Short mmCIF file of C-alpha atoms and ligand atoms in Angstrom, two decimals:
data_model
loop_
_atom_site.label_atom_id
_atom_site.label_comp_id
_atom_site.label_asym_id
_atom_site.label_seq_id
_atom_site.Cartn_x
_atom_site.Cartn_y
_atom_site.Cartn_z
CA UNK W 379 74.17 9.22 78.56
CA UNK W 380 77.06 10.83 80.51
CA UNK W 381 76.41 13.72 82.94
CA UNK W 382 78.85 16.33 84.39
CA UNK W 383 78.07 18.18 87.56
CA UNK W 384 79.70 21.45 88.47
CA UNK W 385 79.41 22.49 92.17
CA UNK W 386 80.40 25.83 93.52
CA UNK W 387 79.86 26.61 97.15
CA UNK W 388 77.88 29.90 97.88
CA UNK W 389 80.00 32.85 99.34
CA UNK W 390 82.43 30.21 100.43
CA UNK W 391 84.88 32.22 102.99
CA UNK W 392 81.86 34.24 104.19
CA UNK W 393 79.79 31.15 104.64
CA UNK W 394 82.48 29.41 106.68
CA UNK W 395 82.78 32.66 108.87
CA UNK W 396 79.08 32.52 109.46
CA UNK W 397 79.24 28.81 110.17
CA UNK W 398 81.74 29.46 112.92
CA UNK W 399 80.09 32.47 114.32
CA UNK W 400 76.19 32.07 113.83
CA UNK W 401 75.47 35.64 115.10
CA UNK W 402 76.65 36.75 111.65
CA UNK W 403 73.92 34.88 109.99
CA UNK W 404 71.73 37.17 107.97
CA UNK W 405 74.17 40.08 108.23
CA UNK W 406 76.14 41.71 105.39
CA UNK W 407 79.38 40.01 105.90
CA UNK W 408 82.57 40.93 104.22
CA UNK W 409 85.76 38.77 104.44
CA UNK W 410 88.72 41.07 104.11
CA UNK W 411 90.64 43.76 105.71
CA UNK W 412 88.44 46.53 107.16
CA UNK W 413 87.84 49.76 105.05
CA UNK W 414 90.41 51.73 107.11
CA UNK W 415 93.10 49.30 105.74
CA UNK W 416 94.57 48.84 102.26
CA UNK W 417 93.68 45.64 100.55
CA UNK W 418 90.73 43.93 98.72
CA UNK W 419 87.63 42.04 99.56
CA UNK W 420 87.96 38.28 99.25
CA UNK W 421 84.30 37.58 99.25
CA UNK W 422 80.92 38.89 100.70
CA UNK W 423 77.77 37.27 101.96
CA UNK W 424 74.78 37.62 99.58
CA UNK W 425 73.26 40.21 101.92
CA UNK W 426 76.36 42.42 101.27
CA UNK W 427 76.35 41.86 97.59
CA UNK W 428 72.86 43.63 97.51
CA UNK W 429 74.88 46.78 98.01
CA UNK W 430 77.25 45.94 95.28
CA UNK W 431 80.07 44.52 97.36
CA UNK W 432 82.01 42.10 95.20
CA UNK W 433 85.25 39.98 95.36
CA UNK W 434 88.61 41.79 94.48
CA UNK W 435 86.97 45.14 95.31
CA UNK W 436 89.04 47.53 97.54
CA UNK W 437 87.84 47.19 101.17
CA UNK W 438 87.45 50.93 101.36
CA UNK W 439 84.87 50.82 98.40
CA UNK W 440 83.07 47.94 100.05
CA UNK W 441 82.80 50.10 103.28
CA UNK W 442 81.40 52.99 101.42
CA UNK W 443 78.83 50.88 99.40
CA UNK W 444 77.72 49.16 102.54
CA UNK W 445 78.50 51.06 105.72
CA UNK W 446 76.83 48.72 108.03
CA UNK W 447 78.98 45.65 106.62
CA UNK W 448 80.77 43.43 109.23
CA UNK W 449 84.34 42.87 108.13
CA UNK W 450 86.11 39.77 109.29
CA UNK W 451 89.69 38.98 108.60
CA UNK W 452 90.35 35.90 106.25
CA UNK W 453 91.45 32.61 107.84
CA UNK W 454 92.90 30.61 104.90
CA UNK W 455 93.82 27.58 107.05
CA UNK W 456 90.13 27.09 107.99
CA UNK W 457 89.00 27.47 104.45
CA UNK W 458 91.35 24.93 103.39
CA UNK W 459 90.13 22.62 106.00
CA UNK W 460 86.45 23.03 104.98
CA UNK W 461 87.39 22.74 101.39
CA UNK W 462 88.96 19.32 102.13
CA UNK W 463 85.71 18.25 103.82
CA UNK W 464 83.73 19.58 100.69
CA UNK W 465 85.99 17.44 98.29
CA UNK W 466 85.60 14.38 100.58
CA UNK W 467 81.80 14.54 100.25
CA UNK W 468 82.26 14.70 96.52
CA UNK W 469 84.60 11.89 96.58
CA UNK W 470 82.26 9.70 98.46
CA UNK W 471 80.00 9.95 95.39
CA UNK W 472 82.71 9.14 92.80
CA UNK W 473 86.35 9.47 92.56
CA UNK W 474 86.09 11.01 89.22
CA UNK W 475 86.15 14.69 90.04
CA UNK W 476 88.34 17.77 89.22
CA UNK W 477 88.91 20.19 91.76
CA UNK W 478 88.99 23.76 90.18
CA UNK W 479 89.71 25.89 93.19
CA UNK W 480 89.07 25.86 96.87
CA UNK W 481 85.15 25.60 96.56
CA UNK W 482 84.59 24.28 93.02
CA UNK W 483 84.83 21.04 91.35
CA UNK W 484 83.71 19.13 88.17
CA UNK W 485 82.17 15.72 88.77
CA UNK W 486 81.76 13.10 86.02
CA UNK W 487 78.76 11.00 87.32
CA UNK W 488 78.45 8.79 84.24
CA UNK W 489 79.97 5.93 86.04
CA UNK W 490 77.43 6.07 89.05
CA UNK W 491 74.20 6.73 87.04
CA UNK W 492 73.28 3.10 87.53
CA UNK W 493 72.86 3.74 91.19
CA UNK W 494 71.51 7.31 90.99
CA UNK W 495 69.57 7.19 87.69
CA UNK W 496 70.00 10.84 86.83
CA UNK W 497 72.58 13.65 87.25
CA UNK W 498 69.78 15.67 89.05
CA UNK W 499 69.46 12.87 91.69
CA UNK W 500 73.27 13.03 92.32
CA UNK W 501 72.90 16.96 92.63
CA UNK W 502 70.20 16.85 95.13
CA UNK W 503 71.85 14.25 97.25
CA UNK W 504 75.20 16.13 97.09
CA UNK W 505 73.58 19.43 98.12
CA UNK W 506 71.64 17.72 100.94
CA UNK W 507 75.01 16.30 102.40
CA UNK W 508 76.77 19.71 102.17
CA UNK W 509 73.93 21.02 104.03
CA UNK W 510 73.51 18.32 106.64
CA UNK W 511 77.20 17.42 107.20
CA UNK W 512 78.89 20.83 106.85
CA UNK W 513 76.06 23.51 107.36
CA UNK W 514 76.99 25.06 103.93
CA UNK W 515 74.92 25.61 100.74
CA UNK W 516 76.11 24.98 97.29
CA UNK W 517 75.02 25.76 93.68
CA UNK W 518 75.21 22.91 91.26
CA UNK W 519 74.87 22.71 87.38
CA UNK W 520 73.98 19.41 85.71
CA UNK W 521 74.54 19.21 81.98
CA UNK W 522 76.05 17.02 79.17
CA UNK W 523 79.44 18.72 79.35
CA UNK W 524 81.76 20.94 81.50
CA UNK W 525 81.01 24.21 79.91
CA UNK W 526 77.34 23.96 80.26
CA UNK W 527 77.59 22.47 83.89
CA UNK W 528 79.56 25.49 84.88
CA UNK W 529 77.22 27.91 83.28
CA UNK W 530 74.36 25.99 85.09
CA UNK W 531 75.85 26.26 88.56
CA UNK W 532 76.01 29.98 88.14
CA UNK W 533 72.48 30.64 86.91
CA UNK W 534 70.46 30.37 90.16
CA UNK W 535 72.96 31.17 92.86
CA UNK W 536 72.85 30.89 95.82
CA UNK W 537 71.66 27.36 96.66
CA UNK W 538 70.77 26.81 93.11
CA UNK W 539 70.30 23.54 90.98
CA UNK W 540 70.08 23.93 87.30
CA UNK W 541 69.80 20.92 85.02
CA UNK W 542 70.46 21.60 81.24
CA UNK W 543 69.22 18.59 79.29
CA UNK W 544 70.96 17.28 76.32
CA UNK W 545 69.00 18.91 73.74
CA UNK W 546 71.01 20.84 71.20
CA UNK W 547 68.23 23.15 70.12
CA UNK W 548 67.28 24.12 73.57
CA UNK W 549 70.89 24.42 74.58
CA UNK W 550 71.51 26.88 71.55
CA UNK W 551 68.54 28.99 72.64
CA UNK W 552 69.60 29.26 76.14
CA UNK W 553 72.88 30.41 75.19
CA UNK W 554 71.92 32.75 72.38
CA UNK W 555 71.02 35.98 74.50
CA UNK W 556 74.01 35.60 76.83
CA UNK W 557 77.01 37.87 76.23
CA UNK W 558 80.11 36.21 74.63
CA UNK W 559 82.02 36.81 77.84
CA UNK W 560 79.96 33.74 79.19
CA UNK W 561 82.11 31.51 76.85
CA UNK W 562 84.98 29.92 78.49
CA UNK W 563 88.24 31.42 77.26
CA UNK W 564 86.54 34.71 76.27
CA UNK W 565 88.47 37.20 78.42
CA UNK W 566 88.65 40.92 78.20
CA UNK W 567 90.92 41.09 75.26
CA UNK W 568 89.00 38.67 73.11
CA UNK W 569 85.77 40.19 74.14
CA UNK W 570 86.92 43.73 73.05
CA UNK W 571 88.08 42.26 69.82
CA UNK W 572 84.67 40.63 69.12
CA UNK W 573 82.94 43.87 70.16
CA UNK W 574 84.86 45.80 67.37
CA UNK W 575 83.58 43.21 64.97
CA UNK W 576 79.97 43.85 66.15
CA UNK W 577 79.75 40.63 68.07
CA UNK W 578 78.26 40.95 71.59
CA UNK W 579 76.01 38.09 72.17
CA UNK W 580 76.49 34.38 71.82
CA UNK W 581 73.69 34.59 69.12
CA UNK W 582 75.88 36.91 67.16
CA UNK W 583 78.60 34.08 67.20
CA UNK W 584 75.98 31.45 66.26
CA UNK W 585 74.96 33.54 63.15
CA UNK W 586 78.46 33.53 61.76
CA UNK W 587 80.29 30.98 59.68
CA UNK W 588 83.30 29.72 61.72
CA UNK W 589 85.49 30.73 58.80
CA UNK W 590 84.28 34.38 59.28
CA UNK W 591 84.98 34.18 63.07
CA UNK W 592 88.42 32.89 62.21
CA UNK W 593 89.18 36.00 60.21
CA UNK W 594 88.51 38.12 63.21
CA UNK W 595 90.21 36.14 66.08
CA UNK W 596 92.23 33.48 64.37
CA UNK W 597 91.46 29.83 63.62
CA UNK W 598 92.12 28.01 66.70
CA UNK W 599 90.14 30.57 69.09
CA UNK W 600 87.45 30.75 66.52
CA UNK W 601 86.84 26.95 66.48
CA UNK W 602 86.97 26.80 70.28
CA UNK W 603 84.52 29.69 70.64
CA UNK W 604 82.35 28.44 67.85
CA UNK W 605 81.87 25.13 69.53
CA UNK W 606 81.04 26.55 72.82
CA UNK W 607 78.47 28.91 71.37
CA UNK W 608 76.58 25.80 70.42
CA UNK W 609 77.04 24.31 73.76
CA UNK W 610 79.66 21.76 72.58
CA UNK W 611 82.65 21.02 74.84
CA UNK W 612 84.61 17.81 74.58
CA UNK W 613 86.86 18.43 77.70
CA UNK W 614 87.15 15.50 80.15
CA UNK W 615 86.91 15.73 83.76
CA UNK W 616 90.56 15.45 84.68
CA UNK W 617 91.00 13.92 88.20
CA UNK W 618 93.86 15.07 90.06
CA UNK W 619 94.82 11.25 90.43
CA UNK W 620 95.08 11.16 86.60
CA UNK W 621 98.10 13.21 86.76
CA UNK W 622 99.68 10.58 88.99
CA UNK W 623 98.39 7.58 86.94
CA UNK W 624 100.13 4.37 86.05
CA UNK W 625 99.71 3.88 82.43
CA UNK W 626 101.21 1.94 79.53
CA UNK W 627 100.82 2.92 75.85
CA UNK W 628 101.82 1.75 72.43
CA UNK W 629 102.38 3.93 69.32
CA UNK W 630 101.91 1.87 66.25
CA UNK W 631 104.73 2.00 63.65
CA UNK W 632 102.04 2.67 61.14
CA UNK W 633 98.56 3.87 61.96
CA UNK W 634 96.42 0.87 62.62
CA UNK W 635 92.90 0.31 61.09
CA UNK W 636 92.65 -3.39 62.30
CA UNK W 637 90.31 -3.16 65.34
CA UNK W 638 91.63 -6.67 66.49
CA UNK W 639 95.10 -5.65 66.56
CA UNK W 640 94.23 -2.57 68.48
CA UNK W 641 92.27 -4.68 70.96
CA UNK W 642 95.09 -7.21 71.47
CA UNK W 643 97.53 -4.36 71.84
CA UNK W 644 95.23 -2.76 74.49
CA UNK W 645 95.09 -6.04 76.35
CA UNK W 646 98.88 -6.13 76.62
CA UNK W 647 98.94 -2.48 77.98
CA UNK W 648 96.29 -3.58 80.53
CA UNK W 649 98.45 -6.38 81.54
CA UNK W 650 101.52 -4.15 81.96
CA UNK W 651 99.58 -1.87 84.19
CA UNK W 652 98.24 -4.76 86.25
CA UNK W 653 101.70 -6.06 86.74
CA UNK W 654 102.90 -2.56 87.85
CA UNK W 655 100.03 -2.24 90.33
CA UNK W 656 100.74 -5.72 91.86
CA UNK W 657 104.33 -5.22 92.10
CA UNK W 658 103.95 -1.83 93.71
CA UNK W 659 101.22 -3.50 95.99
CA UNK W 660 98.79 -0.88 95.16
CA UNK W 661 95.18 -0.90 94.11
CA UNK W 662 93.54 1.61 91.91
CA UNK W 663 90.13 3.24 91.79
CA UNK W 664 89.63 4.49 88.32
CA UNK W 665 90.70 3.08 84.88
CA UNK W 666 91.18 4.99 81.72
CA UNK W 667 91.98 4.33 78.14
CA UNK W 668 93.58 6.77 75.70
CA UNK W 669 93.17 6.54 71.93
CA UNK W 670 94.95 8.77 69.49
CA UNK W 671 93.74 8.79 65.94
CA UNK W 672 95.89 9.56 62.86
CA UNK W 673 94.97 13.20 62.85
CA UNK W 674 96.30 13.35 66.38
CA UNK W 675 92.81 13.80 67.95
CA UNK W 676 93.10 12.14 71.31
CA UNK W 677 90.27 10.98 73.54
CA UNK W 678 90.42 9.62 76.93
CA UNK W 679 87.63 7.62 78.58
CA UNK W 680 87.66 6.88 82.25
CA UNK W 681 85.51 4.82 84.73
CA UNK W 682 85.66 3.91 88.35
CA UNK W 683 85.97 0.32 89.54
CA UNK W 684 83.23 -0.76 91.94
CA UNK W 685 85.99 -1.53 94.47
CA UNK W 686 89.78 -0.55 94.41
CA UNK W 687 91.49 -3.31 92.53
CA UNK W 688 94.71 -4.72 91.01
CA UNK W 689 93.45 -7.83 89.25
CA UNK W 690 93.78 -8.30 85.54
CA UNK W 691 90.16 -9.34 85.35
CA UNK W 692 88.78 -6.04 86.65
CA UNK W 693 91.39 -4.13 84.72
CA UNK W 694 90.47 -5.91 81.40
CA UNK W 695 86.71 -5.63 82.16
CA UNK W 696 87.07 -1.85 82.54
CA UNK W 697 89.17 -1.53 79.45
CA UNK W 698 86.68 -3.47 77.49
CA UNK W 699 83.82 -1.26 78.52
CA UNK W 700 85.73 1.86 77.87
CA UNK W 701 86.92 0.45 74.43
CA UNK W 702 83.27 -0.16 73.58
CA UNK W 703 82.62 3.64 74.05
CA UNK W 704 85.15 4.39 71.26
CA UNK W 705 84.08 4.71 67.65
CA UNK W 706 86.90 3.52 65.51
CA UNK W 707 86.11 5.68 62.56
CA UNK W 708 89.74 6.46 61.61
CA UNK W 709 93.11 4.59 61.84
CA UNK W 710 94.60 4.68 65.28
CA UNK W 711 98.04 5.97 66.04
CA UNK W 712 98.26 5.18 69.74
CA UNK W 713 96.39 3.02 72.28
CA UNK W 714 96.99 3.06 76.02
CA UNK W 715 95.46 2.12 79.42
CA UNK W 716 96.11 3.63 82.73
CA UNK W 717 94.72 3.53 86.25
CA UNK W 718 94.67 6.18 88.95
CA UNK W 719 93.08 7.04 92.30
CA UNK W 720 95.29 4.77 94.39
CA UNK W 721 94.04 3.23 97.47
CA UNK W 722 97.20 2.70 99.41
CA UNK W 723 95.73 1.41 102.67
CA UNK W 724 97.22 -1.90 103.59
CA UNK W 725 94.39 -4.29 103.93
CA UNK W 726 96.18 -7.54 104.23
CA UNK W 727 96.05 -9.74 107.59
CA UNK W 728 98.06 -8.52 110.43
CA UNK W 729 101.01 -10.60 111.44
CA UNK W 730 100.26 -13.59 113.62
CA UNK W 731 96.56 -13.68 112.32
CA UNK W 732 95.28 -16.29 110.21
CA UNK W 733 94.28 -14.73 106.89
CA UNK W 734 91.15 -16.80 106.95
CA UNK W 735 89.69 -19.54 109.07
CA UNK W 736 90.85 -23.26 108.69
CA UNK W 737 87.54 -24.27 107.08
CA UNK W 738 86.67 -21.13 105.18
CA UNK W 739 87.59 -20.88 101.53
CA UNK W 740 90.11 -18.18 100.58
CA UNK W 741 88.02 -15.15 99.42
CA UNK W 742 87.54 -14.88 95.65
CA UNK W 743 89.45 -11.71 95.15
CA UNK W 744 92.53 -13.06 96.95
CA UNK W 745 92.46 -16.21 94.67
CA UNK W 746 92.16 -14.04 91.54
CA UNK W 747 95.08 -11.92 92.62
CA UNK W 748 97.17 -14.97 93.49
CA UNK W 749 96.55 -16.21 89.89
CA UNK W 750 97.64 -12.81 88.39
CA UNK W 751 100.91 -12.92 90.53
CA UNK W 752 101.63 -16.39 89.46
CA UNK W 753 101.26 -15.30 85.78
CA UNK W 754 103.57 -12.21 86.58
CA UNK W 755 106.07 -14.60 87.77
CA UNK W 756 106.00 -16.99 84.79
CA UNK W 757 106.17 -13.90 82.57
CA UNK W 758 109.27 -12.55 84.37
CA UNK W 759 110.79 -16.01 83.70
CA UNK W 760 109.62 -16.72 80.16
CA UNK W 761 108.78 -13.48 78.73
CA UNK W 762 105.42 -11.76 78.17
CA UNK W 763 104.27 -13.98 75.18
CA UNK W 764 104.79 -17.17 77.18
CA UNK W 765 101.59 -16.92 79.11
CA UNK W 766 98.40 -16.18 77.22
CA UNK W 767 95.07 -15.24 78.87
CA UNK W 768 92.10 -17.58 78.48
CA UNK W 769 89.34 -16.45 76.07
CA UNK W 770 87.24 -15.44 79.05
CA UNK W 771 89.42 -12.49 79.55
CA UNK W 772 89.44 -11.33 75.87
CA UNK W 773 88.16 -7.71 75.34
CA UNK W 774 84.82 -7.22 74.13
CA UNK W 775 83.55 -10.70 75.16
CA UNK W 776 80.70 -11.21 77.61
CA UNK W 777 81.78 -10.89 81.39
CA UNK W 778 80.30 -12.75 84.20
CA UNK W 779 77.64 -10.87 86.19
CA UNK W 780 79.70 -10.53 89.23
CA UNK W 781 81.89 -7.87 87.61
CA UNK W 782 82.20 -4.34 88.40
CA UNK W 783 79.80 -2.68 86.10
CA UNK W 784 79.12 0.89 87.07
P1 TTP U 798 83.97 32.09 94.20
O1 TTP U 798 83.26 30.77 94.11
O2 TTP U 798 84.21 32.75 93.00
O3 TTP U 798 83.15 32.96 95.10
P2 TTP U 798 82.13 32.63 96.44
O4 TTP U 798 82.17 31.24 96.83
O5 TTP U 798 82.62 33.55 97.57
O6 TTP U 798 80.80 33.15 96.02
P3 TTP U 798 79.82 32.47 94.93
O7 TTP U 798 80.40 31.24 94.51
O8 TTP U 798 78.60 32.24 95.68
O9 TTP U 798 79.48 33.52 93.88
O10 TTP U 798 85.31 31.95 94.97
C1 TTP U 798 85.60 31.07 96.25
C2 TTP U 798 86.39 31.82 97.16
O11 TTP U 798 87.55 32.06 96.70
C3 TTP U 798 85.72 33.02 97.79
O12 TTP U 798 84.87 32.57 98.98
C4 TTP U 798 86.86 33.77 98.23
C5 TTP U 798 87.97 33.41 97.22
N1 TTP U 798 88.14 34.34 96.17
C6 TTP U 798 89.20 35.44 96.27
O13 TTP U 798 89.81 35.28 97.36
N2 TTP U 798 89.31 36.40 95.47
C7 TTP U 798 88.56 36.42 94.28
O14 TTP U 798 88.70 37.41 93.60
C8 TTP U 798 87.52 35.52 94.19
C9 TTP U 798 86.59 35.63 93.02
C10 TTP U 798 87.39 34.52 95.13
MG1 MG U 799 81.99 29.75 95.33
#
């Protein structure tokens, strides 16, 4: 099963200030202008929060609530620097993460579970590294989806770790007593509107029919909120790199219900992407497929490669694994493949250096890549259909064991 983590650093700006000035540890620290000046609190240490000090509160109010608080001015550049270190640690676990803010990210760990076994194990290791390498604590939620992961990271702050197992009944019970404002997308306006209709808790939403909810707040909001109230959330983790991906897709003239035709089309897209990668001299770290069904429902599935790559073999194996995760229960409108997370380091031999010793064999990946390039050249000369791949590269067929397989 897949697992999503949400990580959120504890009292982030204040924690960085304490890190850089250990005499502040254990004190009520408020990051923001002093109470004598106009302006609002950025954040406060948990010691200051005991007195009711909160983010976005006027400093004057914070000073009144906690007269002994130590106010320190914000140093944005420093927070950005530490934020980059936080994200680098996350990235060392998997490139499939989505940074939400300076101190927060979603991480899709389904691609690294073979190594880590459970989402909890990743979370424990991640927290340990934040502490040992940065001296900071984080709270982590582990769950089947984004909404529940974020909820989880918030349940036991600071230094929390909450795992929400993939058990629909337990999830519904966990959510039931919470206020509707816990549902992602329910802001002040929707909350007020729901309260007018007598809906305060998530249980109140669960008890309704979605049609009834729609009559209160409109169809699309209702469907969204109803799903969340039952703990269902289909949103993918969108890596920053996904925005800068190289991709190729085909929209069928008529919606296609022939799985074999879709697969062949997908191979074509994969090969287009491989060709672009090689001609750009880049390697990618993550592959994704996109499938749009006749009703315009669109799903994306992504997966990291074991190593950055640009060989058709790796790309096709990845597409094949991802395609296997799609249930083709309706005709398909569009199919596409893309890669992201480019690794642009030049790793070729330096000039004047022999690429490999006279008696050594050319390393396997290099040979594979040369073959791909030869195919690319033939295709340039004779057109795409002139060169067909051998059956070993067909989608859905068994792969040799040396393949990337996370
Ligand atoms: P948060 O993660 O919301 O808050 P936090 O890290 O300080 O505390 P915790 O997660 O333990 O509840 O925000 C991260 C940083 O963003 C925070 O340290 C300061 C900044 N921030 C603001 O500048 N203004 C705000 O209103 C909020 C909420 C945060
Ligand atoms: Mg935080």
